[in-house]
PDB file of C-alpha atoms in Angstrom:
ATOM      1  CA  MET P   1     -82.568  -2.284  19.774  1.00 74.00           C
ATOM      2  CA  MET P   2     -82.932  -3.179  23.414  1.00 81.00           C
ATOM      3  CA  GLY P   3     -81.475  -6.333  24.951  1.00 84.00           C
ATOM      4  CA  THR P   4     -83.058  -8.244  27.804  1.00 87.00           C
ATOM      5  CA  ILE P   5     -80.905  -9.778  30.500  1.00 86.00           C
ATOM      6  CA  THR P   6     -81.883 -11.554  33.681  1.00 89.00           C
ATOM      7  CA  VAL P   7     -79.731 -10.896  36.714  1.00 88.00           C
ATOM      8  CA  VAL P   8     -79.914 -12.052  40.324  1.00 91.00           C
ATOM      9  CA  ILE P   9     -79.309  -9.479  43.044  1.00 90.00           C
ATOM     10  CA  SER P  10     -79.758  -9.578  46.812  1.00 91.00           C
ATOM     11  CA  ASP P  11     -83.144  -8.698  48.324  1.00 91.00           C
ATOM     12  CA  GLU P  12     -81.475  -5.906  50.246  1.00 90.00           C
ATOM     13  CA  LEU P  13     -80.102  -4.258  47.084  1.00 89.00           C
ATOM     14  CA  GLU P  14     -83.410  -4.683  45.264  1.00 88.00           C
ATOM     15  CA  LYS P  15     -85.288  -3.007  48.133  1.00 89.00           C
ATOM     16  CA  GLU P  16     -82.795  -0.152  48.155  1.00 88.00           C
ATOM     17  CA  ILE P  17     -83.084   0.360  44.402  1.00 86.00           C
ATOM     18  CA  ARG P  18     -86.888   0.284  44.489  1.00 86.00           C
ATOM     19  CA  LYS P  19     -86.855   2.739  47.389  1.00 86.00           C
ATOM     20  CA  ILE P  20     -84.700   5.143  45.362  1.00 83.00           C
ATOM     21  CA  ILE P  21     -86.978   4.857  42.330  1.00 83.00           C
ATOM     22  CA  SER P  22     -90.025   5.443  44.497  1.00 83.00           C
ATOM     23  CA  ARG P  23     -88.417   8.385  46.303  1.00 80.00           C
ATOM     24  CA  GLU P  24     -87.465  10.039  43.032  1.00 72.00           C
ATOM     25  CA  GLY P  25     -91.017   9.624  41.726  1.00 71.00           C
ATOM     26  CA  ARG P  26     -89.872   7.496  38.803  1.00 62.00           C
ATOM     27  CA  GLN P  27     -92.301   4.617  39.283  1.00 64.00           C
ATOM     28  CA  ARG P  28     -93.245   4.589  35.607  1.00 69.00           C
ATOM     29  CA  LYS P  29     -92.523   1.486  33.527  1.00 74.00           C
ATOM     30  CA  GLY P  30     -88.886   1.145  32.576  1.00 81.00           C
ATOM     31  CA  ALA P  31     -87.526   3.186  35.481  1.00 83.00           C
ATOM     32  CA  LEU P  32     -85.629   0.200  36.874  1.00 84.00           C
ATOM     33  CA  SER P  33     -84.129  -0.629  33.457  1.00 85.00           C
ATOM     34  CA  GLN P  34     -83.109   3.004  33.059  1.00 84.00           C
ATOM     35  CA  LEU P  35     -81.438   3.027  36.471  1.00 85.00           C
ATOM     36  CA  VAL P  36     -79.569  -0.223  35.771  1.00 87.00           C
ATOM     37  CA  GLU P  37     -78.413   1.049  32.376  1.00 88.00           C
ATOM     38  CA  THR P  38     -77.131   4.301  33.905  1.00 86.00           C
ATOM     39  CA  ALA P  39     -75.351   2.387  36.679  1.00 87.00           C
ATOM     40  CA  LEU P  40     -73.695  -0.005  34.209  1.00 89.00           C
ATOM     41  CA  ARG P  41     -72.609   2.839  31.915  1.00 87.00           C
ATOM     42  CA  THR P  42     -71.094   4.681  34.875  1.00 84.00           C
ATOM     43  CA  TYR P  43     -69.271   1.512  35.945  1.00 84.00           C
ATOM     44  CA  LEU P  44     -67.908   0.943  32.433  1.00 81.00           C
ATOM     45  CA  GLU P  45     -66.681   4.545  32.286  1.00 76.00           C
ATOM     46  CA  THR P  46     -64.920   4.044  35.620  1.00 73.00           C
ATOM     47  CA  LEU P  47     -63.176   0.952  34.243  1.00 70.00           C
ATOM     48  CA  LYS P  48     -62.106   2.842  31.119  1.00 66.00           C
ATOM     49  CA  THR P  49     -60.546   5.662  33.119  1.00 64.00           C
ATOM     50  CA  ARG P  50     -58.580   3.086  35.137  1.00 66.00           C
ATOM     51  CA  GLN P  51     -57.032   1.572  32.013  1.00 78.00           C
ATOM     52  CA  THR P  52     -53.656   3.111  31.327  1.00 87.00           C
ATOM     53  CA  THR P  53     -51.409   2.606  28.332  1.00 92.00           C
ATOM     54  CA  PHE P  54     -47.671   3.106  28.640  1.00 96.00           C
ATOM     55  CA  LYS P  55     -45.493   4.050  25.690  1.00 95.00           C
ATOM     56  CA  ALA P  56     -41.737   4.233  25.259  1.00 96.00           C
ATOM     57  CA  ILE P  57     -40.637   6.939  22.851  1.00 95.00           C
ATOM     58  CA  LYS P  58     -37.232   7.163  21.228  1.00 94.00           C
ATOM     59  CA  ASP P  59     -36.272   9.819  18.691  1.00 91.00           C
ATOM     60  CA  GLY P  60     -39.922  10.836  18.467  1.00 91.00           C
ATOM     61  CA  LYS P  61     -41.106   7.331  17.603  1.00 93.00           C
ATOM     62  CA  VAL P  62     -43.092   4.910  19.752  1.00 95.00           C
ATOM     63  CA  VAL P  63     -40.768   1.911  20.160  1.00 96.00           C
ATOM     64  CA  ALA P  64     -42.876  -0.031  22.660  1.00 96.00           C
ATOM     65  CA  GLN P  65     -46.394   0.070  24.034  1.00 95.00           C
ATOM     66  CA  ALA P  66     -48.005  -1.931  26.827  1.00 96.00           C
ATOM     67  CA  GLU P  67     -50.710  -1.922  29.471  1.00 93.00           C
ATOM     68  CA  ASN P  68     -48.219  -2.117  32.324  1.00 95.00           C
ATOM     69  CA  LEU P  69     -44.600  -1.248  33.004  1.00 97.00           C
ATOM     70  CA  GLU P  70     -43.467  -4.856  33.386  1.00 96.00           C
ATOM     71  CA  GLN P  71     -44.615  -5.638  29.843  1.00 96.00           C
ATOM     72  CA  LEU P  72     -43.113  -2.388  28.551  1.00 97.00           C
ATOM     73  CA  ALA P  73     -39.764  -3.211  30.162  1.00 97.00           C
ATOM     74  CA  ALA P  74     -39.871  -6.720  28.657  1.00 97.00           C
ATOM     75  CA  GLN P  75     -40.554  -5.305  25.185  1.00 97.00           C
ATOM     76  CA  LEU P  76     -37.635  -2.884  25.471  1.00 96.00           C
ATOM     77  CA  LYS P  77     -35.349  -5.699  26.621  1.00 96.00           C
ATOM     78  CA  LYS P  78     -36.464  -7.917  23.738  1.00 96.00           C
ATOM     79  CA  ALA P  79     -35.792  -5.100  21.272  1.00 95.00           C
ATOM     80  CA  ALA P  80     -32.401  -4.449  22.938  1.00 96.00           C
ATOM     81  CA  ILE P  81     -33.319  -0.839  23.621  1.00 96.00           C
ATOM     82  CA  ASP P  82     -31.670   0.810  26.612  1.00 96.00           C
ATOM     83  CA  PRO P  83     -34.498   2.070  28.858  1.00 96.00           C
ATOM     84  CA  ARG P  84     -32.307   5.040  29.772  1.00 96.00           C
ATOM     85  CA  GLN P  85     -32.654   6.257  26.187  1.00 95.00           C
ATOM     86  CA  VAL P  86     -36.454   6.309  26.011  1.00 96.00           C
ATOM     87  CA  ARG P  87     -39.037   8.700  27.312  1.00 95.00           C
ATOM     88  CA  ILE P  88     -41.904   6.898  28.998  1.00 95.00           C
ATOM     89  CA  ILE P  89     -45.365   8.367  28.838  1.00 94.00           C
ATOM     90  CA  ALA P  90     -48.763   7.211  30.033  1.00 94.00           C
ATOM     91  CA  THR P  91     -52.211   7.684  28.563  1.00 89.00           C
ATOM     92  CA  PRO P  92     -54.193   9.207  30.196  1.00 85.00           C
ATOM     93  CA  GLN P  93     -51.381  11.468  31.272  1.00 86.00           C
ATOM     94  CA  PRO P  94     -51.201  12.136  35.004  1.00 86.00           C
ATOM     95  CA  LYS P  95     -51.167  15.693  36.300  1.00 84.00           C
ATOM     96  CA  THR P  96     -47.777  17.375  36.419  1.00 84.00           C
ATOM     97  CA  ARG P  97     -48.911  19.948  38.995  1.00 88.00           C
ATOM     98  CA  LYS P  98     -50.230  18.341  42.161  1.00 90.00           C
ATOM     99  CA  ARG P  99     -51.177  19.297  45.659  1.00 90.00           C
ATOM    100  CA  ILE P 100     -49.644  17.571  48.646  1.00 89.00           C
ATOM    101  CA  GLY P 101     -50.958  17.269  52.185  1.00 80.00           C
ATOM    102  CA  LEU P 102     -49.529  18.650  55.362  1.00 70.00           C
ATOM    103  CA  ARG P 103     -46.801  15.978  55.518  1.00 67.00           C
ATOM    104  CA  GLY P 104     -45.177  17.577  52.490  1.00 63.00           C
ATOM    105  CA  THR P 105     -44.788  20.849  54.361  1.00 62.00           C
ATOM    106  CA  ARG P 106     -41.955  19.261  56.320  1.00 61.00           C
ATOM    107  CA  ALA P 107     -39.826  19.235  53.181  1.00 56.00           C
TER     108      ALA P 107
ATOM    109  CA  MET R   1     -51.268  -0.410  60.345  1.00 85.00           C
ATOM    110  CA  ILE R   2     -51.911   2.837  62.152  1.00 86.00           C
ATOM    111  CA  ILE R   3     -49.079   4.388  64.126  1.00 85.00           C
ATOM    112  CA  ASP R   4     -49.533   7.627  66.056  1.00 83.00           C
ATOM    113  CA  GLY R   5     -52.735   8.210  64.127  1.00 84.00           C
ATOM    114  CA  THR R   6     -50.981   7.894  60.769  1.00 87.00           C
ATOM    115  CA  PRO R   7     -52.203   5.179  58.362  1.00 91.00           C
ATOM    116  CA  LEU R   8     -49.301   3.242  56.871  1.00 92.00           C
ATOM    117  CA  LEU R   9     -49.159   0.565  54.188  1.00 93.00           C
ATOM    118  CA  ARG R  10     -46.392  -1.946  53.578  1.00 94.00           C
ATOM    119  CA  ILE R  11     -45.165  -1.674  50.000  1.00 96.00           C
ATOM    120  CA  ARG R  12     -42.243  -2.652  47.801  1.00 97.00           C
ATOM    121  CA  ILE R  13     -41.160  -0.221  45.103  1.00 98.00           C
ATOM    122  CA  GLU R  14     -39.645  -1.339  41.793  1.00 97.00           C
ATOM    123  CA  ASN R  15     -38.001   0.116  38.734  1.00 98.00           C
ATOM    124  CA  PRO R  16     -38.870  -2.636  36.231  1.00 97.00           C
ATOM    125  CA  PHE R  17     -36.663  -1.065  33.545  1.00 97.00           C
ATOM    126  CA  LEU R  18     -33.393  -1.334  35.470  1.00 97.00           C
ATOM    127  CA  ASN R  19     -34.344  -4.215  37.795  1.00 96.00           C
ATOM    128  CA  ALA R  20     -33.996  -2.157  40.947  1.00 97.00           C
ATOM    129  CA  LYS R  21     -36.186  -2.499  43.990  1.00 96.00           C
ATOM    130  CA  TYR R  22     -36.612  -0.868  47.369  1.00 97.00           C
ATOM    131  CA  PRO R  23     -36.149  -2.235  49.862  1.00 96.00           C
ATOM    132  CA  GLN R  24     -33.904  -5.057  48.663  1.00 93.00           C
ATOM    133  CA  GLU R  25     -35.626  -7.429  51.081  1.00 93.00           C
ATOM    134  CA  GLY R  26     -39.135  -7.248  52.515  1.00 93.00           C
ATOM    135  CA  GLU R  27     -41.230  -4.127  52.448  1.00 95.00           C
ATOM    136  CA  VAL R  28     -41.194  -0.519  53.537  1.00 96.00           C
ATOM    137  CA  LEU R  29     -43.892   1.551  55.201  1.00 94.00           C
ATOM    138  CA  ALA R  30     -45.580   4.194  53.085  1.00 95.00           C
ATOM    139  CA  MET R  31     -47.751   6.881  54.572  1.00 93.00           C
ATOM    140  CA  VAL R  32     -51.257   7.150  53.160  1.00 92.00           C
ATOM    141  CA  ASP R  33     -51.873  10.802  52.352  1.00 92.00           C
ATOM    142  CA  THR R  34     -55.255  11.508  50.790  1.00 90.00           C
ATOM    143  CA  GLY R  35     -54.204  15.146  50.443  1.00 91.00           C
ATOM    144  CA  TYR R  36     -51.471  14.203  47.960  1.00 93.00           C
ATOM    145  CA  GLU R  37     -52.779  14.128  44.385  1.00 94.00           C
ATOM    146  CA  GLY R  38     -49.858  12.148  42.968  1.00 95.00           C
ATOM    147  CA  PHE R  39     -49.010   8.437  42.910  1.00 95.00           C
ATOM    148  CA  LEU R  40     -45.942   8.039  45.116  1.00 97.00           C
ATOM    149  CA  ALA R  41     -43.386  10.483  46.501  1.00 96.00           C
ATOM    150  CA  VAL R  42     -40.105   9.167  47.873  1.00 96.00           C
ATOM    151  CA  PRO R  43     -37.038  10.768  49.460  1.00 96.00           C
ATOM    152  CA  PRO R  44     -34.158  11.494  47.037  1.00 96.00           C
ATOM    153  CA  ASP R  45     -31.950   8.683  48.397  1.00 96.00           C
ATOM    154  CA  ILE R  46     -34.654   6.071  47.728  1.00 97.00           C
ATOM    155  CA  TYR R  47     -35.232   7.563  44.264  1.00 98.00           C
ATOM    156  CA  SER R  48     -31.515   7.039  43.539  1.00 97.00           C
ATOM    157  CA  ALA R  49     -31.483   3.545  45.073  1.00 97.00           C
ATOM    158  CA  LEU R  50     -34.264   2.635  42.634  1.00 98.00           C
ATOM    159  CA  LYS R  51     -32.116   4.021  39.775  1.00 97.00           C
ATOM    160  CA  LEU R  52     -35.088   6.153  38.767  1.00 98.00           C
ATOM    161  CA  ASP R  53     -32.656   9.059  38.358  1.00 97.00           C
ATOM    162  CA  GLN R  54     -31.006   7.084  35.534  1.00 97.00           C
ATOM    163  CA  LEU R  55     -34.172   7.157  33.430  1.00 97.00           C
ATOM    164  CA  ILE R  56     -35.154  10.208  31.379  1.00 96.00           C
ATOM    165  CA  GLN R  57     -36.594  12.581  33.928  1.00 95.00           C
ATOM    166  CA  GLN R  58     -39.949  14.252  33.757  1.00 94.00           C
ATOM    167  CA  HIS R  59     -40.544  17.358  35.767  1.00 94.00           C
ATOM    168  CA  GLY R  60     -43.520  18.358  37.815  1.00 93.00           C
ATOM    169  CA  GLU R  61     -44.616  20.721  40.505  1.00 94.00           C
ATOM    170  CA  ILE R  62     -45.896  20.117  44.000  1.00 93.00           C
ATOM    171  CA  ILE R  63     -48.094  22.729  45.624  1.00 92.00           C
ATOM    172  CA  LEU R  64     -47.602  22.751  49.390  1.00 89.00           C
ATOM    173  CA  PRO R  65     -50.504  23.568  51.715  1.00 87.00           C
ATOM    174  CA  ASP R  66     -48.942  26.983  52.376  1.00 87.00           C
ATOM    175  CA  GLY R  67     -49.013  27.769  48.642  1.00 89.00           C
ATOM    176  CA  ARG R  68     -45.315  27.309  47.963  1.00 89.00           C
ATOM    177  CA  VAL R  69     -44.485  25.431  44.775  1.00 92.00           C
ATOM    178  CA  ILE R  70     -41.647  22.880  44.658  1.00 92.00           C
ATOM    179  CA  GLN R  71     -40.120  21.397  41.490  1.00 94.00           C
ATOM    180  CA  THR R  72     -40.038  17.597  41.379  1.00 95.00           C
ATOM    181  CA  ASN R  73     -38.276  14.930  39.324  1.00 96.00           C
ATOM    182  CA  MET R  74     -40.438  12.048  38.175  1.00 97.00           C
ATOM    183  CA  ALA R  75     -40.063   8.655  36.514  1.00 97.00           C
ATOM    184  CA  TYR R  76     -42.402   5.710  36.106  1.00 97.00           C
ATOM    185  CA  GLY R  77     -42.183   2.819  38.531  1.00 98.00           C
ATOM    186  CA  THR R  78     -44.192   0.057  40.171  1.00 98.00           C
ATOM    187  CA  ILE R  79     -45.400  -0.533  43.679  1.00 97.00           C
ATOM    188  CA  HIS R  80     -46.407  -3.892  45.116  1.00 96.00           C
ATOM    189  CA  VAL R  81     -48.977  -3.875  47.871  1.00 92.00           C
ATOM    190  CA  ALA R  82     -48.628  -7.411  49.199  1.00 86.00           C
ATOM    191  CA  GLN R  83     -51.571  -7.150  51.571  1.00 85.00           C
ATOM    192  CA  ALA R  84     -53.884  -6.424  48.631  1.00 85.00           C
ATOM    193  CA  LYS R  85     -51.970  -8.713  46.253  1.00 88.00           C
ATOM    194  CA  ILE R  86     -51.801  -5.886  43.740  1.00 91.00           C
ATOM    195  CA  LYS R  87     -49.166  -4.198  41.596  1.00 94.00           C
ATOM    196  CA  LEU R  88     -49.660  -0.583  40.579  1.00 94.00           C
ATOM    197  CA  ASP R  89     -47.776   1.465  37.990  1.00 96.00           C
ATOM    198  CA  GLY R  90     -47.433   5.215  38.187  1.00 95.00           C
ATOM    199  CA  GLN R  91     -45.201   8.250  38.425  1.00 96.00           C
ATOM    200  CA  ILE R  92     -42.814   8.189  41.320  1.00 97.00           C
ATOM    201  CA  GLU R  93     -41.497  11.591  42.233  1.00 96.00           C
ATOM    202  CA  THR R  94     -38.992  13.120  44.546  1.00 96.00           C
ATOM    203  CA  PHE R  95     -38.035  16.525  45.815  1.00 92.00           C
ATOM    204  CA  PRO R  96     -35.317  17.760  48.156  1.00 90.00           C
ATOM    205  CA  GLN R  97     -35.733  17.231  51.886  1.00 83.00           C
ATOM    206  CA  LEU R  98     -38.678  14.863  51.558  1.00 90.00           C
ATOM    207  CA  ASP R  99     -38.025  12.286  54.278  1.00 90.00           C
ATOM    208  CA  GLU R 100     -41.069  10.012  54.044  1.00 93.00           C
ATOM    209  CA  ILE R 101     -42.623   7.718  51.477  1.00 96.00           C
ATOM    210  CA  ILE R 102     -46.019   9.168  50.644  1.00 95.00           C
ATOM    211  CA  LEU R 103     -48.737   7.223  48.873  1.00 95.00           C
ATOM    212  CA  GLY R 104     -51.197   9.512  47.124  1.00 94.00           C
ATOM    213  CA  GLN R 105     -54.581   9.596  45.461  1.00 93.00           C
ATOM    214  CA  GLN R 106     -53.447   8.164  42.102  1.00 92.00           C
ATOM    215  CA  ALA R 107     -52.392   4.952  43.840  1.00 93.00           C
ATOM    216  CA  LEU R 108     -55.298   4.927  46.271  1.00 92.00           C
ATOM    217  CA  THR R 109     -57.765   5.144  43.353  1.00 87.00           C
ATOM    218  CA  ASN R 110     -57.130   1.432  42.775  1.00 84.00           C
ATOM    219  CA  LEU R 111     -57.667   0.361  46.373  1.00 88.00           C
ATOM    220  CA  ASN R 112     -60.461  -0.132  48.841  1.00 89.00           C
ATOM    221  CA  ILE R 113     -59.000   0.877  52.178  1.00 89.00           C
ATOM    222  CA  THR R 114     -60.838   0.684  55.478  1.00 91.00           C
ATOM    223  CA  LEU R 115     -59.260   2.447  58.425  1.00 89.00           C
ATOM    224  CA  ASN R 116     -60.144   0.895  61.765  1.00 89.00           C
ATOM    225  CA  TYR R 117     -58.933   3.421  64.317  1.00 89.00           C
ATOM    226  CA  CYS R 118     -60.528   1.434  67.181  1.00 90.00           C
ATOM    227  CA  GLN R 119     -58.204  -1.517  66.639  1.00 86.00           C
ATOM    228  CA  LYS R 120     -55.518   0.477  64.832  1.00 85.00           C
ATOM    229  CA  HIS R 121     -55.429  -1.559  61.678  1.00 84.00           C
ATOM    230  CA  ILE R 122     -56.097  -1.142  57.986  1.00 87.00           C
ATOM    231  CA  THR R 123     -58.008  -3.475  55.696  1.00 89.00           C
ATOM    232  CA  ILE R 124     -56.998  -3.192  52.079  1.00 89.00           C
ATOM    233  CA  LYS R 125     -58.387  -4.797  48.927  1.00 88.00           C
ATOM    234  CA  PRO R 126     -58.099  -4.098  45.206  1.00 86.00           C
ATOM    235  CA  CYS R 127     -61.124  -2.291  43.760  1.00 81.00           C
ATOM    236  CA  GLN R 128     -62.196  -5.342  41.718  1.00 67.00           C
ATOM    237  CA  GLN R 129     -63.039  -7.229  44.924  1.00 55.00           C
ATOM    238  CA  THR R 130     -65.403  -4.536  46.209  1.00 49.00           C
TER     239      THR R 130
END
């Protein structure tokens, strides 16, 4: 199944897109649709990777879960759980080993 | 703003779990360091002022440009970037002798920052507005 949507974009962007399609020798029918689909999929993936879930874990159990720390803190408060007693994790988990720039060398 | 060639952003840092913030009033300058892969690094005294040391600590490692590895303490916290009207959550870490607030790639991922070295100012917007 293929959906059809009509969108309005600036002349400048349209020219740029058509130039890219032409340059890459993809003038065949459907090349523009393919490019738009790829661009939208890439954008959606970018949004997904930006979404983080935070969890509070106590005694191995998830006691609260939220999309931001403010909400997580509110849930813990509502449940009368001391935040000092929970381990907070994020998904996706950030790196634990990181590089730092030259400013860090001063330490 | 850009001072002595260094890009700086005004931020406020918060520990939403223990209602602590730094600074108590106004904002503090954080150095933008695209070479730092983390979210935010703060000196130990600021880490304590935010009561982040009272939360269960996570431990990480920082690799310095000269290859040395330093152990860090980390806890989750929030930064407010008033200029961009955005709040960001992430791991705030500290290690001994760090004397600056360093804003790294994990925070910058959410921002569109333009450095204007001609007029020595920074334009900052959340990614959604780009």
